[in-house]
Amino acid sequence: MQELWGRKILKKEVDDIELVEEHGQKLSTMQEVNEKTIQCLRCGQIQNKSIVQLCNNHYFCPECIQLGRVDTSQKFYHLSEPIPVQRTVNFAWEGKLTEGQQAVSNDLLASVKENESRMIWAVTGAGKTEMLFKTIHHSLECGYRVGIASPRVDVCLELFPRIQAVFPDEPMILLHGKMEEQYHYTKLLVCTTHQLLRFFQAFDVLIIDEVDAFPFVDNPLLQYAVKQAIKKTSSLIYLTATPTKELTKKTAKNELQTSILPARYHRRALPVPRTKWCNQWQKKIKKGNAPRALLKKIRTLGNKNDVLIFCPSISLMENLKETIEKKFPEVPLACVHSQDPERLEKVMKMRNKKYRILITSTILERGVTFDGVSVIVLGANHAVFGTSALVQIAGRVDRRKEYTAGEVWFLHDGCSKAMKGAIKQIKKMNALGIERGLIDEM
């Protein structure tokens, strides 16, 4: 029956139906709000009855249908989590935290001991994952169930082996939409935020990484999933480098405990993006020409590092790739985006220095680390590049201990509010890091 612990799933999602019927607690799938509307109890979304009515006088939910259709003819099956039992858990991490990381780690552990929620606001490359280790270890030894969720599959795929290496004897599972492994109960798991829709009062500690990222940010369905997935007495931990306005307001009102880490572990300031005018960049690329400012930057930056070029659309990326290949015929390069079936392979090749230039969409704005790169954001004033995205993109540079003189350049034909906001935020965190003695002044 372990597959039902802390879960809220349909009968068809369970292998042993007879056992489920005998022991599973039945819960409603939907509830009427009023005469005209009905609410899904998996995703929390409210629908107009006239739109979601089926021919058999039942109602269904279109919002979470990608997880399997839920309608009023069905029931959810659930069993409560067992009472936590203390145990010994092997902790295999031998690294050492910096002064700033240790302070955040201590705050986090204290919050879990008090069953309170906390936001960790740490700059990109600050080592957020390492700061979680002590708290995860304490929680597992207390018998707690710990979930680590991210909106993006790429981040989950990178997190899972890192967590697994620290707790090598601990059974773990990785949950996402394309997983091939069958679900089984574990006290520690990594999943996409969409997978939280299948949990109910499961987690004593739930860590949400990249809370500002699409599709989690401003998504009421996924916010509901988080609230349903945690126990009534629990700790909810938010991790971010660019907090949302909602979270910063809660912090200002003392409604949410917050720890701020404005410095990376290597004590260098965040690279501050520099701007360069790039006249009619979009028009030129569509005509098969590369802007002169872009070519010049590729040459100068490529003398020291590999180059990541962020581009606002897939069609522009493909045009740009052809143009750059003509200008730099001996330089190995590729382009990658969310719809690319070879996305993971291309990212790995960039890591392994098989490419010198990688043209990408915002899919690589977060959750990936490359050694020795500089970044160019082409058309940084485009609407697709918000403040949060630009801060994250700039954070791809200088993440490792060895200094590689990486640079960040915003190429534009009209400085946007988002560009100014990103530069302001990065400078603000650098100033705070210097003030706290966590950054060595250059």
Tab-separated table of C-alpha atoms in Angstrom:
chain	number	residue	atom	x	y	z
A	1	MET	CA	0.000	0.000	0.000
A	2	GLN	CA	3.010	2.283	0.056
A	3	GLU	CA	2.155	3.582	-3.426
A	4	LEU	CA	-0.879	5.329	-1.888
A	5	TRP	CA	0.952	6.973	1.022
A	6	GLY	CA	0.682	10.719	0.602
A	7	ARG	CA	-0.785	10.299	-2.865
A	8	LYS	CA	-4.151	11.300	-4.367
A	9	ILE	CA	-4.540	9.263	-7.535
A	10	LEU	CA	-7.169	7.583	-9.707
A	11	LYS	CA	-7.881	3.860	-9.592
A	12	LYS	CA	-6.430	3.373	-13.068
A	13	GLU	CA	-3.075	4.707	-11.834
A	14	VAL	CA	-2.706	1.876	-9.294
A	15	ASP	CA	-1.511	-1.678	-10.044
A	16	ASP	CA	-3.285	-3.647	-7.308
A	17	ILE	CA	-6.893	-2.465	-7.668
A	18	GLU	CA	-8.355	-4.983	-5.169
A	19	LEU	CA	-5.946	-3.855	-2.457
A	20	VAL	CA	-6.747	-0.217	-3.220
A	21	GLU	CA	-10.487	-0.870	-2.990
A	22	GLU	CA	-10.022	-2.583	0.352
A	23	HIS	CA	-7.632	-0.163	2.058
A	24	GLY	CA	-7.596	3.084	0.094
A	25	GLN	CA	-9.401	6.135	1.396
A	26	LYS	CA	-11.805	7.471	-1.248
A	27	LEU	CA	-11.830	11.213	-1.891
A	28	SER	CA	-13.995	13.314	-4.203
A	29	THR	CA	-12.415	14.399	-7.478
A	30	MET	CA	-14.503	17.572	-7.885
A	31	GLN	CA	-16.839	19.712	-5.791
A	32	GLU	CA	-19.571	22.172	-6.637
A	33	VAL	CA	-18.780	25.798	-5.857
A	34	ASN	CA	-22.266	27.038	-6.747
A	35	GLU	CA	-25.023	26.265	-9.227
A	36	LYS	CA	-22.909	27.369	-12.195
A	37	THR	CA	-19.344	26.366	-11.288
A	38	ILE	CA	-17.400	23.314	-10.153
A	39	GLN	CA	-13.857	22.954	-8.732
A	40	CYS	CA	-11.300	20.248	-9.515
A	41	LEU	CA	-9.785	18.893	-6.305
A	42	ARG	CA	-6.573	17.814	-8.028
A	43	CYS	CA	-5.550	21.192	-9.476
A	44	GLY	CA	-7.953	23.550	-7.683
A	45	GLN	CA	-9.206	25.257	-10.835
A	46	ILE	CA	-12.833	26.364	-11.078
A	47	GLN	CA	-14.783	25.692	-14.252
A	48	ASN	CA	-18.123	26.764	-15.685
A	49	LYS	CA	-20.390	23.704	-15.585
A	50	SER	CA	-21.883	24.413	-18.981
A	51	ILE	CA	-18.429	24.183	-20.582
A	52	VAL	CA	-17.124	21.032	-18.845
A	53	GLN	CA	-20.280	18.913	-18.732
A	54	LEU	CA	-20.082	15.416	-20.253
A	55	CYS	CA	-22.893	13.596	-22.047
A	56	ASN	CA	-23.511	11.389	-18.973
A	57	ASN	CA	-24.250	14.444	-16.793
A	58	HIS	CA	-20.835	14.286	-15.180
A	59	TYR	CA	-18.198	17.044	-15.290
A	60	PHE	CA	-14.479	16.920	-16.080
A	61	CYS	CA	-11.452	19.186	-15.569
A	62	PRO	CA	-9.649	20.389	-18.710
A	63	GLU	CA	-6.856	22.159	-16.791
A	64	CYS	CA	-4.960	19.080	-15.551
A	65	ILE	CA	-6.080	16.653	-18.244
A	66	GLN	CA	-2.446	16.007	-19.249
A	67	LEU	CA	-2.202	13.886	-16.057
A	68	GLY	CA	-5.240	11.827	-17.078
A	69	ARG	CA	-8.848	12.966	-17.186
A	70	VAL	CA	-10.552	13.628	-13.873
A	71	ASP	CA	-14.350	13.697	-13.776
A	72	THR	CA	-17.137	13.443	-11.215
A	73	SER	CA	-17.774	9.758	-11.951
A	74	GLN	CA	-14.395	8.896	-10.391
A	75	LYS	CA	-12.810	8.917	-6.939
A	76	PHE	CA	-9.296	9.652	-5.798
A	77	TYR	CA	-7.559	7.040	-3.652
A	78	HIS	CA	-5.348	8.069	-0.758
A	79	LEU	CA	-3.636	6.839	2.372
A	80	SER	CA	-2.049	9.094	4.997
A	81	GLU	CA	1.697	9.115	5.444
A	82	PRO	CA	2.904	6.857	8.283
A	83	ILE	CA	4.115	8.452	11.493
A	84	PRO	CA	7.804	9.467	11.104
A	85	VAL	CA	10.315	7.124	12.735
A	86	GLN	CA	13.840	8.285	13.537
A	87	ARG	CA	16.648	6.448	11.771
A	88	THR	CA	20.292	6.732	10.732
A	89	VAL	CA	21.006	8.055	7.226
A	90	ASN	CA	24.384	7.863	5.491
A	91	PHE	CA	25.657	11.365	4.655
A	92	ALA	CA	28.472	11.191	2.095
A	93	TRP	CA	29.221	14.857	1.407
A	94	GLU	CA	32.702	15.971	2.462
A	95	GLY	CA	32.617	19.502	1.060
A	96	LYS	CA	32.832	22.661	3.109
A	97	LEU	CA	30.465	25.608	3.037
A	98	THR	CA	31.610	29.203	2.903
A	99	GLU	CA	30.752	31.608	5.704
A	100	GLY	CA	27.751	32.919	3.789
A	101	GLN	CA	26.539	29.453	2.784
A	102	GLN	CA	26.867	28.197	6.349
A	103	ALA	CA	24.718	31.043	7.691
A	104	VAL	CA	21.962	30.202	5.193
A	105	SER	CA	22.265	26.484	5.948
A	106	ASN	CA	21.842	27.215	9.662
A	107	ASP	CA	18.759	29.374	8.988
A	108	LEU	CA	17.229	26.646	6.876
A	109	LEU	CA	17.809	23.947	9.476
A	110	ALA	CA	16.311	26.161	12.193
A	111	SER	CA	13.195	26.762	10.068
A	112	VAL	CA	12.646	23.043	9.509
A	113	LYS	CA	13.023	22.376	13.240
A	114	GLU	CA	10.339	25.032	13.874
A	115	ASN	CA	8.087	23.826	11.017
A	116	GLU	CA	8.194	27.252	9.378
A	117	SER	CA	8.561	28.306	5.764
A	118	ARG	CA	11.568	30.203	4.410
A	119	MET	CA	12.803	31.765	1.184
A	120	ILE	CA	16.459	31.410	0.224
A	121	TRP	CA	17.357	34.343	-2.012
A	122	ALA	CA	20.820	33.513	-3.305
A	123	VAL	CA	22.569	34.840	-6.386
A	124	THR	CA	23.075	32.510	-9.345
A	125	GLY	CA	26.058	30.266	-8.731
A	126	ALA	CA	25.932	30.734	-4.949
A	127	GLY	CA	25.680	26.982	-4.341
A	128	LYS	CA	22.046	26.687	-3.264
A	129	THR	CA	22.042	22.901	-3.598
A	130	GLU	CA	24.974	22.458	-1.205
A	131	MET	CA	23.183	24.608	1.367
A	132	LEU	CA	20.305	22.107	1.417
A	133	PHE	CA	22.354	19.040	2.318
A	134	LYS	CA	22.445	19.412	6.121
A	135	THR	CA	18.712	20.138	6.329
A	136	ILE	CA	17.834	17.186	4.082
A	137	HIS	CA	20.031	14.920	6.216
A	138	HIS	CA	18.413	16.105	9.461
A	139	SER	CA	14.930	15.690	7.988
A	140	LEU	CA	15.559	12.155	6.757
A	141	GLU	CA	17.012	11.128	10.126
A	142	CYS	CA	13.835	12.467	11.763
A	143	GLY	CA	11.865	10.145	9.493
A	144	TYR	CA	10.428	13.017	7.467
A	145	ARG	CA	9.453	12.800	3.826
A	146	VAL	CA	11.393	15.315	1.719
A	147	GLY	CA	10.456	16.526	-1.762
A	148	ILE	CA	12.583	18.697	-4.055
A	149	ALA	CA	10.594	20.150	-6.949
A	150	SER	CA	11.474	22.393	-9.881
A	151	PRO	CA	9.345	23.743	-12.741
A	152	ARG	CA	11.865	22.534	-15.320
A	153	VAL	CA	12.816	18.974	-16.238
A	154	ASP	CA	16.386	20.052	-17.055
A	155	VAL	CA	16.909	21.259	-13.493
A	156	CYS	CA	15.463	18.039	-12.043
A	157	LEU	CA	17.763	15.939	-14.228
A	158	GLU	CA	20.766	17.884	-12.945
A	159	LEU	CA	19.663	17.881	-9.294
A	160	PHE	CA	18.858	14.189	-8.966
A	161	PRO	CA	22.372	12.693	-9.332
A	162	ARG	CA	23.854	15.407	-7.117
A	163	ILE	CA	21.423	14.629	-4.278
A	164	GLN	CA	21.809	10.901	-4.868
A	165	ALA	CA	25.597	11.147	-4.497
A	166	VAL	CA	25.231	12.794	-1.082
A	167	PHE	CA	22.782	10.151	0.192
A	168	PRO	CA	24.056	7.033	-1.621
A	169	ASP	CA	22.150	4.507	0.514
A	170	GLU	CA	18.845	6.358	0.405
A	171	PRO	CA	16.169	5.081	-2.032
A	172	MET	CA	15.208	7.933	-4.381
A	173	ILE	CA	12.978	8.488	-7.365
A	174	LEU	CA	12.903	11.110	-10.112
A	175	LEU	CA	9.404	12.047	-11.300
A	176	HIS	CA	8.608	13.890	-14.521
A	177	GLY	CA	6.238	13.608	-17.460
A	178	LYS	CA	8.518	11.433	-19.618
A	179	MET	CA	9.843	9.119	-16.912
A	180	GLU	CA	10.010	5.403	-17.723
A	181	GLU	CA	10.530	4.168	-14.162
A	182	GLN	CA	7.384	3.032	-12.355
A	183	TYR	CA	6.429	5.057	-9.276
A	184	HIS	CA	7.420	3.610	-5.912
A	185	TYR	CA	7.427	5.084	-2.425
A	186	THR	CA	10.561	6.852	-1.198
A	187	LYS	CA	11.263	9.258	1.642
A	188	LEU	CA	13.338	11.432	-0.702
A	189	LEU	CA	12.372	12.421	-4.222
A	190	VAL	CA	13.029	14.958	-6.952
A	191	CYS	CA	10.184	15.938	-9.278
A	192	THR	CA	8.771	18.590	-11.563
A	193	THR	CA	6.186	20.854	-9.949
A	194	HIS	CA	3.449	19.336	-12.148
A	195	GLN	CA	4.040	15.976	-10.445
A	196	LEU	CA	2.996	17.524	-7.121
A	197	LEU	CA	-0.594	17.383	-8.393
A	198	ARG	CA	-0.557	13.659	-7.550
A	199	PHE	CA	0.431	14.181	-3.895
A	200	PHE	CA	-1.770	15.009	-0.916
A	201	GLN	CA	-0.451	15.928	2.551
A	202	ALA	CA	2.718	13.983	1.776
A	203	PHE	CA	5.724	16.128	2.616
A	204	ASP	CA	7.148	17.242	5.934
A	205	VAL	CA	9.691	19.315	3.997
A	206	LEU	CA	9.056	20.518	0.440
A	207	ILE	CA	11.736	22.503	-1.396
A	208	ILE	CA	10.689	24.441	-4.505
A	209	ASP	CA	13.679	25.370	-6.642
A	210	GLU	CA	13.491	28.205	-9.218
A	211	VAL	CA	10.159	29.541	-7.896
A	212	ASP	CA	10.327	32.437	-10.363
A	213	ALA	CA	10.628	30.167	-13.401
A	214	PHE	CA	8.035	29.270	-16.015
A	215	PRO	CA	5.665	27.437	-15.723
A	216	PHE	CA	5.512	27.745	-11.907
A	217	VAL	CA	5.533	31.511	-11.580
A	218	ASP	CA	2.043	33.076	-11.480
A	219	ASN	CA	0.484	29.661	-12.104
A	220	PRO	CA	-2.495	29.095	-9.752
A	221	LEU	CA	-2.699	25.404	-10.685
A	222	LEU	CA	0.857	24.709	-9.524
A	223	GLN	CA	0.510	26.939	-6.453
A	224	TYR	CA	-2.506	24.826	-5.474
A	225	ALA	CA	-0.477	21.656	-6.065
A	226	VAL	CA	2.171	22.823	-3.588
A	227	LYS	CA	-0.391	23.637	-0.890
A	228	GLN	CA	-2.038	20.228	-1.328
A	229	ALA	CA	1.267	18.329	-1.310
A	230	ILE	CA	2.536	19.499	2.100
A	231	LYS	CA	1.339	18.287	5.474
A	232	LYS	CA	-0.608	20.605	7.763
A	233	THR	CA	2.513	20.858	9.911
A	234	SER	CA	5.480	21.180	7.578
A	235	SER	CA	8.205	23.408	6.146
A	236	LEU	CA	7.964	24.932	2.666
A	237	ILE	CA	11.285	26.177	1.305
A	238	TYR	CA	11.535	28.517	-1.694
A	239	LEU	CA	14.833	28.783	-3.603
A	240	THR	CA	15.444	31.640	-6.027
A	241	ALA	CA	17.975	34.069	-7.415
A	242	THR	CA	15.236	36.428	-8.602
A	243	PRO	CA	12.264	36.408	-6.204
A	244	THR	CA	8.791	37.310	-7.378
A	245	LYS	CA	7.047	40.468	-6.210
A	246	GLU	CA	4.632	38.324	-4.192
A	247	LEU	CA	7.451	36.693	-2.219
A	248	THR	CA	9.317	39.968	-1.641
A	249	LYS	CA	6.088	41.530	-0.340
A	250	LYS	CA	5.626	38.645	2.087
A	251	THR	CA	9.202	39.135	3.249
A	252	ALA	CA	8.664	42.879	3.754
A	253	LYS	CA	5.543	42.154	5.839
A	254	ASN	CA	7.398	39.515	7.906
A	255	GLU	CA	5.014	36.878	6.580
A	256	LEU	CA	7.901	34.827	5.202
A	257	GLN	CA	11.317	34.270	6.755
A	258	THR	CA	14.059	35.065	4.237
A	259	SER	CA	17.787	34.437	4.026
A	260	ILE	CA	19.788	36.436	1.481
A	261	LEU	CA	23.132	35.321	0.102
A	262	PRO	CA	24.509	38.008	-2.246
A	263	ALA	CA	27.807	36.288	-3.076
A	264	ARG	CA	29.162	33.241	-4.841
A	265	TYR	CA	31.398	30.771	-3.038
A	266	HIS	CA	34.532	31.961	-4.884
A	267	ARG	CA	34.041	35.493	-3.441
A	268	ARG	CA	34.078	37.262	-6.824
A	269	ALA	CA	31.426	39.798	-7.749
A	270	LEU	CA	28.739	38.817	-10.226
A	271	PRO	CA	29.645	39.853	-13.781
A	272	VAL	CA	27.754	43.060	-14.497
A	273	PRO	CA	26.264	43.024	-18.018
A	274	ARG	CA	27.519	45.645	-20.439
A	275	THR	CA	25.326	47.050	-23.181
A	276	LYS	CA	26.110	47.660	-26.832
A	277	TRP	CA	23.975	49.241	-29.536
A	278	CYS	CA	23.129	46.778	-32.320
A	279	ASN	CA	21.118	48.640	-34.948
A	280	GLN	CA	18.215	46.755	-36.578
A	281	TRP	CA	19.610	43.396	-35.441
A	282	GLN	CA	16.370	41.527	-36.140
A	283	LYS	CA	15.929	42.884	-39.655
A	284	LYS	CA	19.525	42.078	-40.567
A	285	ILE	CA	19.327	38.477	-39.351
A	286	LYS	CA	16.089	37.837	-41.247
A	287	LYS	CA	17.901	38.955	-44.420
A	288	GLY	CA	20.734	36.522	-43.749
A	289	ASN	CA	23.191	39.098	-42.448
A	290	ALA	CA	24.931	39.115	-39.075
A	291	PRO	CA	25.056	42.461	-37.241
A	292	ARG	CA	28.575	43.861	-37.190
A	293	ALA	CA	28.442	44.411	-33.414
A	294	LEU	CA	27.629	40.732	-32.883
A	295	LEU	CA	30.462	39.473	-35.093
A	296	LYS	CA	32.938	41.737	-33.336
A	297	LYS	CA	31.866	40.446	-29.906
A	298	ILE	CA	32.086	36.813	-30.996
A	299	ARG	CA	35.680	37.400	-32.164
A	300	THR	CA	36.871	39.173	-29.028
A	301	LEU	CA	35.069	36.959	-26.509
A	302	GLY	CA	35.985	33.781	-28.383
A	303	ASN	CA	39.684	34.514	-27.876
A	304	LYS	CA	39.258	33.745	-24.153
A	305	ASN	CA	36.146	31.617	-23.737
A	306	ASP	CA	33.410	29.660	-25.434
A	307	VAL	CA	30.380	31.804	-26.267
A	308	LEU	CA	26.711	31.338	-25.389
A	309	ILE	CA	24.431	33.447	-27.595
A	310	PHE	CA	20.863	33.872	-26.359
A	311	CYS	CA	18.362	34.608	-29.111
A	312	PRO	CA	14.677	35.572	-28.683
A	313	SER	CA	13.100	33.162	-31.207
A	314	ILE	CA	13.723	29.793	-32.855
A	315	SER	CA	13.422	31.154	-36.411
A	316	LEU	CA	16.018	33.845	-35.706
A	317	MET	CA	18.319	31.261	-34.122
A	318	GLU	CA	18.308	29.102	-37.231
A	319	ASN	CA	18.972	32.078	-39.506
A	320	LEU	CA	21.738	33.254	-37.200
A	321	LYS	CA	23.401	29.817	-37.121
A	322	GLU	CA	23.733	29.768	-40.917
A	323	THR	CA	25.157	33.282	-40.969
A	324	ILE	CA	27.730	32.669	-38.214
A	325	GLU	CA	28.826	29.404	-39.821
A	326	LYS	CA	29.700	31.346	-42.977
A	327	LYS	CA	31.680	33.947	-41.015
A	328	PHE	CA	33.423	31.401	-38.738
A	329	PRO	CA	33.665	28.231	-40.872
A	330	GLU	CA	36.277	26.557	-38.647
A	331	VAL	CA	34.457	27.134	-35.346
A	332	PRO	CA	32.255	24.208	-34.162
A	333	LEU	CA	28.820	25.506	-33.211
A	334	ALA	CA	25.185	24.480	-32.759
A	335	CYS	CA	21.825	25.906	-31.811
A	336	VAL	CA	19.454	24.440	-29.215
A	337	HIS	CA	15.892	25.155	-28.054
A	338	SER	CA	13.044	23.484	-26.145
A	339	GLN	CA	11.684	21.651	-29.201
A	340	ASP	CA	15.081	20.223	-30.163
A	341	PRO	CA	15.093	16.405	-29.769
A	342	GLU	CA	18.893	16.509	-29.357
A	343	ARG	CA	18.797	19.181	-26.671
A	344	LEU	CA	20.435	17.159	-23.889
A	345	GLU	CA	23.157	15.822	-26.202
A	346	LYS	CA	24.005	19.319	-27.443
A	347	VAL	CA	24.242	20.687	-23.920
A	348	MET	CA	26.582	17.845	-22.978
A	349	LYS	CA	28.742	18.507	-26.046
A	350	MET	CA	29.010	22.175	-25.064
A	351	ARG	CA	30.098	21.103	-21.585
A	352	ASN	CA	32.686	18.805	-23.106
A	353	LYS	CA	34.050	21.599	-25.327
A	354	LYS	CA	32.861	19.964	-28.566
A	355	TYR	CA	31.267	23.312	-29.464
A	356	ARG	CA	32.851	26.761	-29.161
A	357	ILE	CA	29.591	28.610	-29.815
A	358	LEU	CA	26.106	27.562	-28.721
A	359	ILE	CA	23.116	29.603	-29.873
A	360	THR	CA	20.191	29.068	-27.530
A	361	SER	CA	16.726	30.178	-26.521
A	362	THR	CA	15.854	31.006	-22.909
A	363	ILE	CA	15.760	27.235	-22.250
A	364	LEU	CA	19.352	27.543	-20.966
A	365	GLU	CA	18.805	30.659	-18.879
A	366	ARG	CA	19.026	28.616	-15.666
A	367	GLY	CA	19.899	25.211	-14.251
A	368	VAL	CA	23.005	24.593	-16.386
A	369	THR	CA	26.685	25.297	-15.816
A	370	PHE	CA	29.422	25.531	-18.440
A	371	ASP	CA	33.126	26.022	-17.799
A	372	GLY	CA	34.745	29.088	-19.335
A	373	VAL	CA	31.910	30.841	-21.149
A	374	SER	CA	31.001	34.398	-22.041
A	375	VAL	CA	27.416	35.368	-22.826
A	376	ILE	CA	25.839	37.520	-25.515
A	377	VAL	CA	22.131	38.329	-25.357
A	378	LEU	CA	21.139	39.313	-28.869
A	379	GLY	CA	18.150	41.630	-28.817
A	380	ALA	CA	18.224	41.933	-25.042
A	381	ASN	CA	15.446	44.519	-25.326
A	382	HIS	CA	13.061	41.921	-26.820
A	383	ALA	CA	9.922	41.251	-24.735
A	384	VAL	CA	10.906	37.616	-24.150
A	385	PHE	CA	13.814	38.771	-21.965
A	386	GLY	CA	12.325	39.944	-18.668
A	387	THR	CA	14.404	41.151	-15.727
A	388	SER	CA	14.441	37.713	-14.096
A	389	ALA	CA	15.543	36.006	-17.330
A	390	LEU	CA	18.358	38.502	-17.921
A	391	VAL	CA	19.671	38.102	-14.364
A	392	GLN	CA	19.647	34.333	-14.767
A	393	ILE	CA	21.342	34.531	-18.171
A	394	ALA	CA	24.085	36.764	-16.793
A	395	GLY	CA	24.539	34.195	-14.038
A	396	ARG	CA	25.816	31.601	-16.532
A	397	VAL	CA	29.199	33.372	-16.468
A	398	ASP	CA	32.019	32.825	-13.924
A	399	ARG	CA	30.332	30.079	-11.906
A	400	ARG	CA	33.431	27.937	-11.303
A	401	LYS	CA	36.265	28.489	-8.857
A	402	GLU	CA	38.847	29.206	-11.573
A	403	TYR	CA	38.509	32.716	-13.015
A	404	THR	CA	38.123	32.778	-16.808
A	405	ALA	CA	37.475	36.499	-17.440
A	406	GLY	CA	33.979	35.742	-18.770
A	407	GLU	CA	31.860	38.702	-19.874
A	408	VAL	CA	28.144	39.415	-20.337
A	409	TRP	CA	26.937	41.621	-23.177
A	410	PHE	CA	23.419	42.883	-23.882
A	411	LEU	CA	23.157	43.774	-27.591
A	412	HIS	CA	20.106	45.935	-28.292
A	413	ASP	CA	18.507	48.634	-30.416
A	414	GLY	CA	16.744	50.370	-27.546
A	415	CYS	CA	17.520	49.826	-23.841
A	416	SER	CA	14.522	48.228	-22.090
A	417	LYS	CA	13.212	48.547	-18.546
A	418	ALA	CA	14.041	44.857	-18.015
A	419	MET	CA	17.678	45.409	-19.050
A	420	LYS	CA	18.059	48.312	-16.640
A	421	GLY	CA	16.352	46.312	-13.878
A	422	ALA	CA	18.662	43.323	-14.335
A	423	ILE	CA	21.814	45.454	-14.226
A	424	LYS	CA	20.506	47.314	-11.171
A	425	GLN	CA	19.703	44.074	-9.334
A	426	ILE	CA	23.134	42.558	-10.040
A	427	LYS	CA	24.924	45.720	-8.886
A	428	LYS	CA	22.759	45.798	-5.741
A	429	MET	CA	23.674	42.221	-4.793
A	430	ASN	CA	27.365	42.913	-5.435
A	431	ALA	CA	27.212	45.960	-3.163
A	432	LEU	CA	25.496	43.935	-0.437
A	433	GLY	CA	28.089	41.170	-0.756
A	434	ILE	CA	30.940	43.663	-0.370
A	435	GLU	CA	29.189	45.315	2.587
A	436	ARG	CA	28.864	41.941	4.347
A	437	GLY	CA	32.482	41.024	3.618
A	438	LEU	CA	31.491	38.096	1.375
A	439	ILE	CA	32.972	39.526	-1.831
A	440	ASP	CA	36.611	40.480	-2.300
A	441	GLU	CA	36.751	43.931	-3.872
A	442	MET	CA	38.618	43.860	-7.171
